[in-house]
Coordinates of C-alpha atoms and ligand atoms in Angstrom, one line a residue:
Chain A
X1340 CA 70.5 -174.2 -44.5
X1341 CA 73.3 -172.4 -46.1
X1342 CA 73.7 -168.6 -46.3
X1343 CA 72.0 -167.4 -49.7
X1344 CA 74.7 -166.2 -52.0
X1345 CA 74.6 -162.6 -52.9
X1346 CA 73.6 -161.9 -56.4
X1347 CA 76.6 -160.1 -57.6
X1348 CA 79.8 -161.5 -55.4
X1349 CA 82.8 -159.2 -55.5
X1350 CA 85.6 -161.2 -57.0
X1351 CA 89.1 -160.8 -56.6
X1352 CA 89.7 -161.0 -60.5
X1353 CA 87.9 -157.5 -60.6
X1354 CA 90.6 -155.0 -61.4
X1355 CA 91.5 -151.7 -59.5
X1356 CA 91.9 -149.8 -62.8
X1357 CA 90.1 -149.3 -66.0
X1358 CA 92.1 -148.4 -69.4
X1359 CA 90.2 -146.4 -71.8
X1360 CA 91.4 -145.3 -75.1
X1361 CA 89.2 -142.4 -76.6
X1362 CA 89.2 -141.3 -80.5
X1363 CA 89.0 -137.2 -79.6
X1364 CA 88.2 -134.7 -82.2
X1365 CA 88.6 -130.9 -81.0
X1366 CA 85.5 -129.8 -83.8
X1367 CA 84.1 -130.5 -87.0
X1368 CA 86.7 -131.0 -90.0
X1369 CA 89.9 -131.1 -87.4
X1370 CA 91.9 -134.3 -87.0
X1371 CA 91.1 -136.9 -84.9
X1372 CA 93.4 -138.4 -82.4
X1373 CA 93.6 -141.4 -79.7
X1374 CA 94.0 -140.7 -75.9
X1375 CA 94.6 -142.9 -73.5
X1376 CA 92.9 -142.5 -69.8
X1377 CA 92.6 -144.6 -66.5
X1378 CA 90.1 -144.3 -64.0
X1379 CA 89.3 -146.3 -60.8
X1380 CA 87.3 -149.5 -61.2
X1381 CA 83.9 -149.5 -59.1
X1382 CA 81.3 -152.2 -59.1
X1383 CA 78.4 -152.0 -61.9
X1384 CA 80.2 -148.9 -63.7
X1385 CA 78.7 -148.2 -67.0
X1386 CA 80.6 -146.2 -69.7
X1387 CA 78.7 -142.9 -68.6
X1388 CA 80.0 -143.4 -65.2
X1389 CA 83.8 -144.0 -66.7
X1390 CA 83.3 -140.9 -68.9
X1391 CA 82.1 -138.6 -66.0
X1392 CA 85.5 -139.7 -64.2
X1393 CA 87.6 -139.2 -67.0
X1394 CA 85.9 -135.7 -67.6
X1395 CA 86.5 -134.8 -63.7
X1396 CA 90.2 -136.0 -64.2
X1397 CA 90.8 -134.0 -67.2
X1398 CA 94.1 -135.7 -67.5
X1399 CA 95.5 -138.4 -69.5
X1400 CA 97.1 -141.7 -68.1
X1401 CA 100.5 -140.3 -68.4
X1402 CA 99.6 -137.2 -66.2
X1403 CA 98.9 -134.7 -69.0
X1404 CA 96.3 -131.9 -68.7
X1405 CA 93.8 -132.1 -71.2
X1406 CA 90.3 -130.8 -71.9
X1407 CA 87.6 -133.0 -70.7
X1408 CA 86.2 -135.4 -72.8
X1409 CA 83.0 -134.1 -74.4
X1410 CA 80.0 -136.8 -74.8
X1411 CA 76.2 -136.6 -74.7
X1412 CA 73.4 -138.7 -72.5
X1413 CA 70.1 -137.8 -71.4
X1414 CA 67.9 -140.6 -70.1
X1415 CA 70.5 -143.0 -68.8
X1416 CA 67.9 -146.0 -69.5
X1417 CA 68.4 -146.7 -72.9
X1418 CA 65.3 -144.7 -73.9
X1419 CA 66.7 -141.6 -75.7
X1420 CA 69.6 -142.6 -77.8
X1421 CA 71.6 -139.5 -77.4
X1422 CA 74.7 -141.3 -75.7
X1423 CA 75.1 -143.9 -78.6
X1424 CA 78.8 -144.1 -79.6
X1425 CA 81.1 -146.9 -80.8
X1426 CA 82.3 -149.1 -78.1
X1427 CA 84.8 -151.7 -78.6
X1428 CA 84.1 -151.7 -82.0
X1429 CA 80.4 -152.0 -82.0
X1430 CA 77.9 -148.9 -82.0
X1431 CA 75.7 -149.0 -79.0
X1432 CA 74.5 -146.7 -76.2
X1433 CA 77.3 -145.9 -73.4
X1434 CA 74.5 -145.9 -70.6
X1435 CA 73.6 -149.4 -71.1
X1436 CA 77.0 -150.5 -71.7
X1437 CA 78.5 -151.9 -68.5
X1438 CA 82.1 -152.0 -67.8
X1439 CA 82.1 -155.6 -66.5
X1440 CA 80.7 -157.0 -69.7
X1441 CA 83.0 -154.8 -71.9
X1442 CA 86.0 -156.0 -69.9
X1443 CA 84.9 -159.6 -70.7
X1444 CA 85.0 -158.9 -74.1
X1445 CA 88.2 -157.2 -73.9
X1446 CA 90.3 -157.0 -70.7
X1447 CA 93.2 -154.8 -71.5
X1448 CA 91.1 -151.7 -72.2
X1449 CA 87.7 -150.0 -73.3
X1450 CA 87.8 -148.6 -76.6
X1451 CA 85.5 -145.4 -77.4
X1452 CA 85.0 -143.7 -80.6
X1453 CA 82.5 -141.7 -81.8
X1454 CA 79.7 -142.6 -84.3
X1455 CA 81.2 -143.4 -87.8
X1456 CA 78.3 -142.1 -90.2
X1457 CA 77.6 -138.8 -88.5
X1458 CA 79.8 -135.8 -88.5
X1459 CA 81.6 -135.1 -85.2
X1460 CA 80.9 -131.9 -83.3
X1461 CA 83.3 -132.6 -80.7
X1462 CA 84.9 -136.0 -79.0
X1463 CA 81.9 -138.4 -78.8
X1464 CA 79.5 -135.7 -79.7
X1465 CA 78.1 -136.3 -83.4
X1466 CA 75.5 -134.5 -85.2
X1467 CA 72.5 -136.7 -86.2
X1468 CA 70.2 -134.0 -87.9
X1469 CA 70.5 -136.2 -90.9
X1470 CA 68.3 -139.0 -89.2
X1471 CA 65.8 -136.4 -88.1
X1472 CA 66.0 -135.0 -91.5
X1473 CA 64.9 -138.6 -92.9
X1474 CA 61.9 -138.9 -90.7
X1475 CA 60.7 -135.5 -91.9
X1476 CA 61.5 -136.5 -95.6
X1477 CA 59.2 -139.5 -95.0
X1478 CA 56.7 -137.8 -92.9
X1479 CA 56.9 -140.2 -89.8
X1480 CA 54.3 -138.7 -88.0
X1481 CA 50.3 -139.0 -87.6
X1482 CA 49.2 -136.0 -89.5
X1483 CA 46.7 -134.0 -87.1
X1484 CA 46.5 -130.5 -87.7
X1485 CA 44.5 -129.0 -84.8
X1486 CA 44.7 -128.7 -81.0
X1487 CA 41.3 -129.2 -80.8
X1488 CA 39.9 -132.6 -78.8
X1489 CA 38.9 -134.8 -81.7
X1490 CA 37.5 -137.7 -79.6
X1491 CA 38.8 -141.0 -79.6
X1492 CA 40.7 -142.2 -82.5
X1493 CA 40.2 -145.3 -84.5
X1494 CA 40.3 -148.6 -82.7
X1495 CA 43.8 -150.7 -83.2
X1496 CA 43.0 -154.4 -82.8
X1497 CA 45.4 -156.6 -80.5
X1498 CA 47.3 -158.3 -83.7
X1499 CA 47.6 -154.7 -85.3
X1500 CA 49.0 -153.6 -81.9
X1501 CA 51.3 -156.3 -81.6
X1502 CA 52.6 -155.6 -85.0
X1503 CA 53.1 -151.9 -84.4
X1504 CA 54.1 -151.7 -80.7
X1505 CA 58.0 -153.3 -81.3
X1506 CA 58.2 -150.6 -84.3
X1507 CA 57.3 -147.7 -81.9
X1508 CA 60.1 -148.6 -79.7
X1509 CA 62.4 -146.9 -81.9
X1510 CA 64.6 -144.0 -80.2
X1511 CA 66.2 -142.6 -83.3
X1512 CA 69.6 -143.4 -81.6
X1513 CA 71.2 -144.3 -85.3
X1514 CA 72.8 -147.7 -84.6
X1515 CA 71.3 -149.3 -87.5
X1516 CA 72.4 -146.4 -89.9
X1517 CA 76.0 -146.6 -88.3
X1518 CA 76.6 -150.2 -88.9
X1519 CA 75.0 -150.3 -92.4
X1520 CA 77.4 -150.7 -95.2
X1521 CA 74.9 -148.8 -97.5
X1522 CA 74.8 -145.7 -95.3
X1523 CA 77.4 -143.4 -95.9
X1524 CA 78.7 -140.4 -94.0
X1525 CA 77.6 -137.0 -95.6
X1526 CA 79.7 -134.4 -93.8
X1527 CA 79.9 -130.8 -95.2
X1528 CA 82.7 -127.8 -94.2
X1529 CA 81.1 -124.6 -93.5
X1530 CA 82.3 -122.1 -95.9
X1531 CA 83.9 -118.9 -94.8
X1532 CA 81.2 -116.1 -94.5
X1533 CA 78.4 -118.7 -94.8
X1534 CA 75.5 -117.8 -92.7
X1535 CA 73.5 -120.3 -90.8
X1536 CA 70.5 -120.4 -93.0
X1537 CA 72.9 -121.0 -96.1
X1538 CA 74.6 -123.8 -94.3
X1539 CA 71.5 -125.6 -93.3
X1540 CA 70.2 -125.5 -96.8
X1541 CA 73.2 -126.9 -98.0
X1542 CA 73.4 -129.6 -95.4
X1543 CA 69.6 -130.4 -96.1
X1544 CA 70.1 -130.6 -99.9
X1545 CA 73.1 -133.0 -99.2
X1546 CA 70.8 -135.1 -96.9
X1547 CA 68.3 -135.6 -99.6
X1548 CA 70.5 -137.4 -101.9
X1549 CA 71.9 -139.6 -99.3
X1550 CA 70.2 -143.3 -97.8
X1551 CA 67.1 -142.6 -95.5
X1552 CA 68.2 -145.6 -93.5
X1553 CA 66.7 -148.5 -91.6
X1554 CA 64.7 -146.9 -88.9
X1555 CA 62.8 -144.1 -90.9
X1556 CA 62.2 -146.9 -93.4
X1557 CA 60.7 -148.9 -90.4
X1558 CA 58.9 -145.8 -89.1
X1559 CA 56.9 -145.4 -92.8
X1560 CA 55.7 -149.0 -92.0
X1561 CA 54.7 -148.0 -88.6
X1562 CA 52.9 -144.9 -89.7
X1563 CA 51.5 -146.4 -92.9
X1564 CA 49.7 -149.2 -90.8
X1565 CA 48.2 -146.5 -88.2
X1566 CA 44.3 -145.9 -89.1
X1567 CA 45.0 -142.5 -89.2
X1568 CA 48.7 -142.1 -90.4
X1569 CA 47.6 -144.2 -93.4
X1570 CA 45.9 -141.1 -94.8
X1571 CA 49.2 -139.8 -96.4
X1572 CA 50.5 -143.2 -97.0
X1573 CA 51.1 -142.6 -100.7
X1574 CA 53.2 -139.5 -100.0
X1575 CA 55.5 -141.6 -97.6
X1576 CA 55.8 -144.6 -100.4
X1577 CA 56.7 -141.4 -103.0
X1578 CA 59.6 -140.1 -100.7
X1579 CA 60.5 -144.1 -100.1
X1580 CA 61.0 -144.3 -103.8
X1581 CA 63.1 -141.0 -104.5
X1582 CA 66.8 -140.6 -104.4
X1583 CA 68.3 -142.6 -101.1
X1584 CA 65.0 -144.5 -100.8
X1585 CA 64.7 -148.0 -100.0
X1586 CA 66.1 -149.3 -103.1
X1587 CA 69.9 -148.2 -101.7
X1588 CA 69.4 -151.4 -99.1
X1589 CA 71.6 -154.1 -99.9
X1590 CA 70.2 -156.6 -97.2
X1591 CA 73.4 -156.9 -95.2
X1592 CA 71.2 -157.1 -92.1
X1593 CA 73.5 -155.3 -89.8
X1594 CA 70.7 -152.8 -88.9
X1595 CA 68.6 -155.8 -87.2
X1596 CA 71.7 -157.1 -85.9
X1597 CA 73.0 -154.0 -83.7
X1598 CA 69.3 -152.4 -82.8
X1599 CA 69.4 -152.1 -79.3
X1600 CA 65.4 -152.4 -79.1
X1601 CA 65.3 -155.5 -81.2
X1602 CA 63.3 -153.8 -83.7
X1603 CA 62.5 -156.3 -86.5
X1604 CA 63.9 -153.9 -89.1
X1605 CA 64.3 -156.5 -91.9
X1606 CA 61.0 -157.2 -91.7
X1607 CA 59.8 -153.7 -92.1
X1608 CA 62.3 -153.5 -95.1
X1609 CA 60.7 -156.3 -96.7
X1610 CA 57.1 -155.0 -96.1
X1611 CA 58.1 -151.4 -97.1
X1612 CA 59.9 -153.2 -100.3
X1613 CA 56.9 -154.6 -101.5
X1614 CA 54.5 -151.9 -100.6
X1615 CA 57.0 -149.6 -102.5
X1616 CA 57.2 -151.7 -105.7
X1617 CA 53.5 -151.8 -105.8
X1618 CA 53.2 -148.3 -105.3
X1619 CA 55.6 -147.2 -108.3
X1620 CA 53.7 -149.5 -110.6
X1621 CA 50.3 -148.0 -109.3
X1622 CA 52.1 -144.5 -109.9
X1623 CA 53.2 -145.6 -113.4
X1624 CA 50.1 -146.7 -114.9
X1625 CA 48.3 -143.6 -113.2
X1626 CA 50.7 -140.9 -115.3
Chain B
X524 CA 64.2 -136.0 -103.2
X525 CA 64.8 -136.2 -106.9
X526 CA 66.6 -132.9 -107.5
X527 CA 67.1 -131.7 -110.8
X528 CA 70.9 -131.7 -110.4
X529 CA 71.5 -135.1 -109.3
X530 CA 72.7 -137.5 -112.0
X531 CA 70.3 -139.6 -114.2
X532 CA 71.3 -142.7 -112.0
X533 CA 70.1 -140.8 -108.9
X534 CA 67.1 -139.7 -110.4
X535 CA 65.8 -143.1 -111.6
X536 CA 67.5 -145.0 -108.8
X537 CA 64.6 -147.0 -107.5
X538 CA 63.5 -148.2 -110.9
X539 CA 67.2 -149.0 -112.0
X540 CA 67.8 -150.9 -108.9
X541 CA 64.4 -152.5 -109.2
X542 CA 65.3 -153.7 -112.6
X543 CA 68.9 -154.7 -111.7
X544 CA 67.4 -157.1 -108.9
X545 CA 64.8 -158.6 -111.4
X546 CA 67.8 -158.9 -114.1
X547 CA 69.7 -160.8 -112.0
X548 CA 67.0 -163.7 -112.1
X549 CA 65.3 -163.1 -115.3
X550 CA 66.7 -163.5 -117.6
X551 CA 70.4 -163.6 -116.3
X552 CA 69.9 -166.2 -113.6
X553 CA 67.5 -168.4 -115.3
X554 CA 70.0 -168.1 -118.4
X555 CA 72.5 -169.6 -116.2
X556 CA 70.7 -172.2 -115.0
X557 CA 69.8 -173.6 -118.6
X558 CA 73.4 -173.1 -119.5
X559 CA 74.7 -175.4 -116.6
X560 CA 72.0 -177.9 -117.1
X561 CA 72.8 -178.2 -121.2
X562 CA 76.7 -178.1 -120.3
X563 CA 76.1 -180.9 -117.9
X564 CA 74.7 -183.3 -120.4
X565 CA 78.3 -183.7 -121.8
X566 CA 78.6 -186.2 -118.9
X567 CA 76.1 -188.7 -120.9
X568 CA 78.7 -188.6 -123.9
X569 CA 79.5 -186.6 -126.9
X570 CA 76.4 -187.3 -128.6
X571 CA 73.9 -186.2 -126.1
X572 CA 75.9 -183.0 -125.8
X573 CA 76.1 -182.4 -129.5
X574 CA 72.3 -183.1 -129.8
X575 CA 71.6 -180.0 -127.4
X576 CA 73.9 -178.0 -128.9
X577 CA 72.0 -178.5 -132.4
X578 CA 69.0 -177.6 -130.6
X579 CA 70.3 -174.2 -129.8
X580 CA 72.2 -173.4 -132.9
X581 CA 68.8 -174.5 -134.7
X582 CA 67.8 -170.9 -134.1
X583 CA 70.1 -170.1 -137.2
X584 CA 69.9 -166.7 -138.0
X585 CA 68.0 -165.8 -134.9
X586 CA 70.6 -167.2 -132.5
X587 CA 72.6 -163.8 -132.2
X588 CA 69.9 -161.3 -131.8
X589 CA 68.3 -163.7 -129.3
X590 CA 71.9 -164.0 -127.4
X591 CA 72.2 -160.1 -127.6
X592 CA 68.5 -159.4 -126.3
X593 CA 68.4 -161.9 -123.4
X594 CA 71.8 -162.8 -122.6
X595 CA 74.5 -160.3 -123.3
X596 CA 72.9 -157.2 -123.0
X597 CA 71.0 -158.1 -119.6
X598 CA 74.5 -159.4 -118.4
X599 CA 76.1 -156.0 -119.4
X600 CA 73.3 -154.1 -117.7
X601 CA 73.5 -156.4 -114.5
X602 CA 77.3 -156.0 -114.5
X603 CA 77.5 -152.0 -115.1
X604 CA 74.7 -151.5 -112.3
X605 CA 76.2 -153.9 -110.2
X606 CA 79.7 -152.2 -110.1
X607 CA 77.9 -149.0 -109.5
X608 CA 76.1 -150.6 -106.5
X609 CA 79.4 -152.1 -105.3
X610 CA 80.8 -148.6 -105.4
X611 CA 78.0 -147.0 -103.6
X612 CA 78.7 -149.4 -100.6
X613 CA 81.3 -149.7 -98.0
X614 CA 81.7 -153.2 -96.4
X615 CA 82.6 -153.7 -92.9
X616 CA 82.5 -157.3 -92.3
X617 CA 85.5 -157.2 -90.4
X618 CA 84.0 -154.9 -87.6
X619 CA 80.6 -156.2 -87.9
X620 CA 80.9 -160.1 -88.1
X621 CA 77.4 -161.1 -88.7
X622 CA 76.7 -163.8 -91.4
X623 CA 74.4 -161.9 -93.1
X624 CA 77.1 -159.2 -93.4
X625 CA 79.3 -161.7 -94.8
X626 CA 76.9 -162.5 -97.5
X627 CA 76.5 -159.1 -98.6
X628 CA 80.5 -158.8 -98.9
X629 CA 80.6 -162.0 -100.6
X630 CA 77.9 -161.1 -103.0
X631 CA 79.9 -157.9 -104.2
X632 CA 83.2 -160.3 -104.5
X633 CA 81.5 -162.7 -106.4
X634 CA 80.1 -160.4 -108.6
X635 CA 83.5 -158.8 -109.4
X636 CA 84.7 -162.7 -110.1
X637 CA 81.7 -163.5 -112.3
X638 CA 82.4 -160.2 -114.7
X639 CA 86.3 -161.3 -114.8
X640 CA 85.0 -165.0 -115.3
X641 CA 82.4 -164.3 -117.7
X642 CA 84.6 -162.1 -120.0
X643 CA 87.4 -164.7 -120.0
X644 CA 85.0 -167.6 -120.5
X645 CA 83.4 -166.0 -123.5
X646 CA 86.8 -165.1 -124.8
X647 CA 88.1 -168.6 -124.2
X648 CA 85.8 -170.5 -126.2
X649 CA 83.6 -168.1 -128.3
X650 CA 86.2 -165.4 -128.8
X651 CA 84.1 -162.2 -128.2
X652 CA 83.6 -161.1 -132.1
X653 CA 82.9 -163.2 -135.2
X654 CA 85.4 -161.2 -137.5
X655 CA 87.6 -163.2 -139.3
X656 CA 90.5 -161.1 -139.0
X657 CA 90.0 -160.7 -135.2
X658 CA 89.8 -164.6 -134.9
X659 CA 92.7 -165.3 -137.0
X660 CA 95.1 -162.4 -135.9
X661 CA 94.0 -161.9 -132.1
X662 CA 91.8 -164.8 -130.4
X663 CA 93.2 -168.0 -131.9
X664 CA 96.9 -167.2 -131.2
X665 CA 96.1 -166.4 -127.9
X666 CA 94.6 -170.0 -127.5
X667 CA 91.2 -168.6 -127.4
X668 CA 87.9 -169.0 -129.7
X669 CA 88.2 -172.9 -129.1
X670 CA 84.5 -173.6 -129.3
X671 CA 82.9 -175.1 -132.6
X672 CA 79.2 -175.8 -132.2
X673 CA 79.2 -178.5 -135.1
X674 CA 82.0 -180.1 -132.8
X675 CA 80.7 -179.2 -129.8
X676 CA 82.1 -181.9 -127.1
X677 CA 85.5 -182.3 -129.1
X678 CA 86.2 -178.8 -129.2
X679 CA 85.3 -178.3 -125.7
X680 CA 87.4 -181.0 -124.5
X681 CA 90.3 -179.7 -126.3
X682 CA 89.8 -176.4 -125.0
X683 CA 89.8 -177.4 -121.5
X684 CA 93.0 -179.5 -121.6
X685 CA 95.4 -176.8 -120.3
X686 CA 96.1 -177.3 -116.6
X687 CA 95.1 -173.7 -115.9
X688 CA 91.6 -174.1 -117.0
X689 CA 89.8 -176.3 -114.9
X690 CA 90.8 -174.4 -111.4
X691 CA 89.6 -171.1 -113.2
X692 CA 86.3 -172.6 -114.2
X693 CA 85.9 -174.0 -111.1
X694 CA 86.2 -171.0 -109.2
X695 CA 84.0 -169.1 -111.7
X696 CA 81.2 -171.6 -111.5
X697 CA 81.7 -171.5 -107.5
X698 CA 81.4 -167.6 -107.4
X699 CA 78.5 -167.4 -110.1
X700 CA 76.4 -170.1 -108.2
X701 CA 77.0 -168.4 -105.0
X702 CA 76.1 -165.0 -106.2
X703 CA 73.1 -166.4 -107.9
X704 CA 71.5 -168.4 -104.9
X705 CA 72.6 -165.5 -102.3
X706 CA 70.9 -163.2 -104.7
X707 CA 67.6 -165.3 -104.9
X708 CA 67.5 -164.9 -101.0
X709 CA 68.2 -161.0 -101.1
X710 CA 65.7 -160.6 -104.1
X711 CA 63.1 -162.4 -102.1
X712 CA 63.5 -159.7 -99.4
X713 CA 64.0 -156.7 -101.7
X714 CA 60.5 -157.6 -103.4
X715 CA 58.9 -158.9 -100.2
X716 CA 58.4 -162.3 -100.8
X717 CA 60.0 -163.4 -97.3
X718 CA 59.3 -160.9 -95.0
X719 CA 59.4 -162.4 -91.1
X720 CA 62.8 -163.4 -89.8
X721 CA 61.6 -167.0 -89.7
X722 CA 60.6 -166.9 -93.2
X723 CA 63.9 -165.3 -94.4
X724 CA 65.6 -168.1 -92.3
X725 CA 63.5 -170.4 -94.3
X726 CA 64.4 -169.0 -97.5
X727 CA 67.9 -169.2 -96.5
X728 CA 67.7 -172.7 -96.2
X729 CA 66.0 -173.1 -99.6
X730 CA 68.3 -171.0 -101.4
X731 CA 71.1 -173.0 -100.2
X732 CA 69.6 -175.9 -101.5
X733 CA 69.0 -174.3 -105.0
X734 CA 72.7 -173.3 -104.9
X735 CA 74.2 -176.7 -103.8
X736 CA 72.1 -178.5 -106.5
X737 CA 73.3 -175.8 -108.8
X738 CA 76.7 -176.3 -107.8
X739 CA 76.5 -180.0 -108.3
X740 CA 75.3 -179.3 -112.0
X741 CA 77.9 -177.2 -112.6
X742 CA 80.7 -179.5 -111.4
X743 CA 79.3 -182.4 -113.5
X744 CA 79.8 -180.1 -116.6
X745 CA 83.5 -179.2 -115.5
X746 CA 84.3 -182.9 -114.6
X747 CA 82.6 -184.0 -118.3
X748 CA 85.0 -182.0 -120.0
X749 CA 88.0 -183.4 -118.2
X750 CA 86.8 -187.1 -119.1
X751 CA 85.7 -186.7 -122.6
X752 CA 88.6 -187.9 -125.2
X753 CA 88.6 -185.3 -127.9
X754 CA 89.4 -187.5 -130.4
X755 CA 86.9 -189.8 -129.4
X756 CA 84.5 -187.2 -129.3
X757 CA 85.2 -186.2 -132.6
X758 CA 84.5 -189.6 -134.2
X759 CA 81.1 -189.3 -132.8
X760 CA 80.5 -186.0 -133.9
X761 CA 81.6 -187.0 -137.5
X762 CA 79.1 -189.9 -137.3
X763 CA 76.3 -187.8 -136.4
X764 CA 77.2 -185.2 -139.3
X765 CA 77.1 -188.0 -141.8
X766 CA 74.0 -189.5 -140.9
X767 CA 72.4 -186.3 -140.5
X768 CA 73.9 -185.6 -144.5
X769 CA 72.8 -189.0 -145.6
X770 CA 69.2 -188.1 -143.9
X771 CA 69.0 -185.1 -146.4
Ligands
HEM1050 C1 76.6 -164.7 -113.7 C2 75.9 -164.0 -113.8 C3 75.1 -163.1 -112.5 C4 74.0 -163.8 -112.0 C5 73.3 -165.1 -112.5 C6 73.5 -162.7 -111.2 C7 72.2 -162.8 -110.2 C8 72.1 -162.0 -109.3 C9 70.7 -162.2 -108.5 C10 69.6 -163.0 -108.6 C11 70.8 -160.8 -107.4 C12 69.9 -160.7 -106.7 C13 69.1 -159.3 -107.1 C14 68.5 -158.8 -105.5 O1 69.3 -158.7 -104.6 O2 67.8 -158.2 -105.7 C15 72.1 -160.2 -107.8 C16 72.6 -159.3 -107.0 C17 73.8 -158.6 -107.5 N1 74.6 -158.6 -108.4 FE1 74.4 -160.2 -109.8 N2 74.4 -161.9 -111.1 C18 75.4 -162.0 -112.0 C19 76.6 -161.3 -112.6 C20 76.8 -160.2 -111.8 C21 78.0 -159.3 -112.0 C22 78.9 -159.6 -113.4 C23 77.7 -158.3 -111.3 C24 78.7 -157.0 -111.0 C25 79.9 -157.3 -110.2 C26 76.9 -158.4 -110.2 C27 76.7 -157.7 -109.2 C28 75.5 -158.0 -108.2 C29 75.3 -156.8 -107.3 C30 76.2 -155.6 -106.7 C31 74.3 -157.4 -106.7 C32 73.3 -156.7 -105.3 C33 72.4 -156.0 -105.5 C34 71.7 -155.6 -104.5 O3 72.1 -155.9 -103.3 O4 70.4 -154.6 -104.6 N3 76.3 -159.4 -110.6 N4 72.7 -161.0 -109.1
SF4_1051 S1 69.7 -154.6 -94.4 FE1 69.7 -152.7 -95.6 S2 69.2 -150.9 -94.0 FE2 70.1 -152.9 -93.1 S3 71.9 -152.7 -92.6 FE3 71.7 -153.8 -94.4 S4 71.6 -152.5 -95.9 FE4 71.4 -151.3 -94.3
SF4_1052 S1 65.6 -148.7 -85.4 FE1 66.7 -149.3 -83.3 S2 68.8 -148.7 -84.0 FE2 67.7 -147.8 -85.3 S3 67.5 -145.8 -84.7 FE3 65.7 -146.9 -83.8 S4 66.1 -147.8 -82.0 FE4 68.1 -147.0 -82.9
FES1053 S1 71.6 -141.6 -72.2 FE1 69.3 -141.9 -73.1 S2 70.0 -144.1 -74.3 FE2 71.6 -143.6 -73.1

């Protein structure tokens, strides 16, 4: 009997160094610039471990001392969405982006950019508050206004569960919006002398006009099919047909192609589109 | 939220986008299908085509209002809103090379081609305006306003003799047919007719079949303008005209 081959044999083809090109930005409204870094290759690296090395070195490939590249992460297992960035031209999570497969895509270097549709705070860290604002706009929750024990909720049968579960996997990472040709960046500059509250209000007013995006539309479908969530279904559909609502979608279907959770977003969009049309006719007749 | 400060368009965005979607099929798309079908009858000879054109022109004084209400205004509405929609998007097919994303981009390009094509096409054969001074001093000297409904086949064949026109019409027909067929597909999602990914894939096939058939019809019409001999067609039309006179 021959010896079992190791699952992941180390191959001499593996590089010793990994080149990384990072699009940096020192702060909101500052110019963006590319910077080249190089780190030692290790087996089974992901982009987070590359970024850790880059931060520890704090120097470019030419030996120039620089401030560490800033990025965000949380769960390290693709469930929080905070580490999302544009890697080799495609938006995805850096914790689940493995260096070996990235090098298979492009052997010369790995390219890291911040998400394209959200304002950059610093380097690879972006402000995704618009996404959370959209969830608030659409009341993407189950309304239960008490801390008291209400007993068991209504039963959700198996077929319903199977429809709902995939939608509930959304981690609000923003990939689906970042790749959407109908979702445009909204970035405001803080005015001199503006208070936090004033700036926040101005930002929210701007978000109200923008497209809500695929993930929040899908959450409307989820909560409008929930037995308790349903109680405010009309309000969600009202919000979904206002400025920046579902009508902005142009069916490019990039959202579903990039969603790391394989959420059937275009199915949600079709379901929500039908519900929104029927709802607006109902509203018109009620007037 | 529908704030008081947003533009008229943004405040009524949902309604306008739904009407735009609907107008693509009814009446604009439906008109295009009928238009291509009628034109393709030219392949059966000048007589068959003239008979169909007669049927349309039998509307007489009603023809103009019907044309404006069901053809020109809806196309203008669809085109104006279409341009607004195009401007609201930012194509990224070079970065995200998915088929559906290409279709999205092509839907926009073919929309723009359709505007240029339709305006030129109407100028070429119809002349845009009926005013005599316009036709005599502008349109006809430019080689436009070629079509005469009572000499349908001969004037059409004559007008299509220049080498530039057939390729121009080929591109125009191709763009309009793609735009219509792919538009049917997006429309089915917009209105929630095909919902599941599998349903959307089947719908893609069905829309492709519709598109190919329609392109065949359009191509037939284009080929017919090239194989029709204007002199011969003129003879057929004159004989039809005389026999009609004799009937009266
Ligand atoms: C031959 C004439 C035309 C026909 C038959 C036609 C038909 C259609 C159809 C059926 C749709 C699908 C609607 C939907 O997705 O809900 C559509 C969409 C569209 N049309 Fe047209 N159209 C024509 C001309 C034009 C023109 C001149 C423009 C302007 C550039 C235009 C721009 C658009 C755009 C941008 C969309 C996408 C709308 C969206 O994704 O929501 N179309 N068209
Ligand atoms: S299907 Fe709609 S939401 Fe999804 S990427 Fe396309 S335009 Fe955006
Ligand atoms: S739907 Fe998918 S891509 Fe969009 S935010 Fe949720 S998990 Fe991310
Ligand atoms: S760190 Fe949570 S998804 Fe990557």
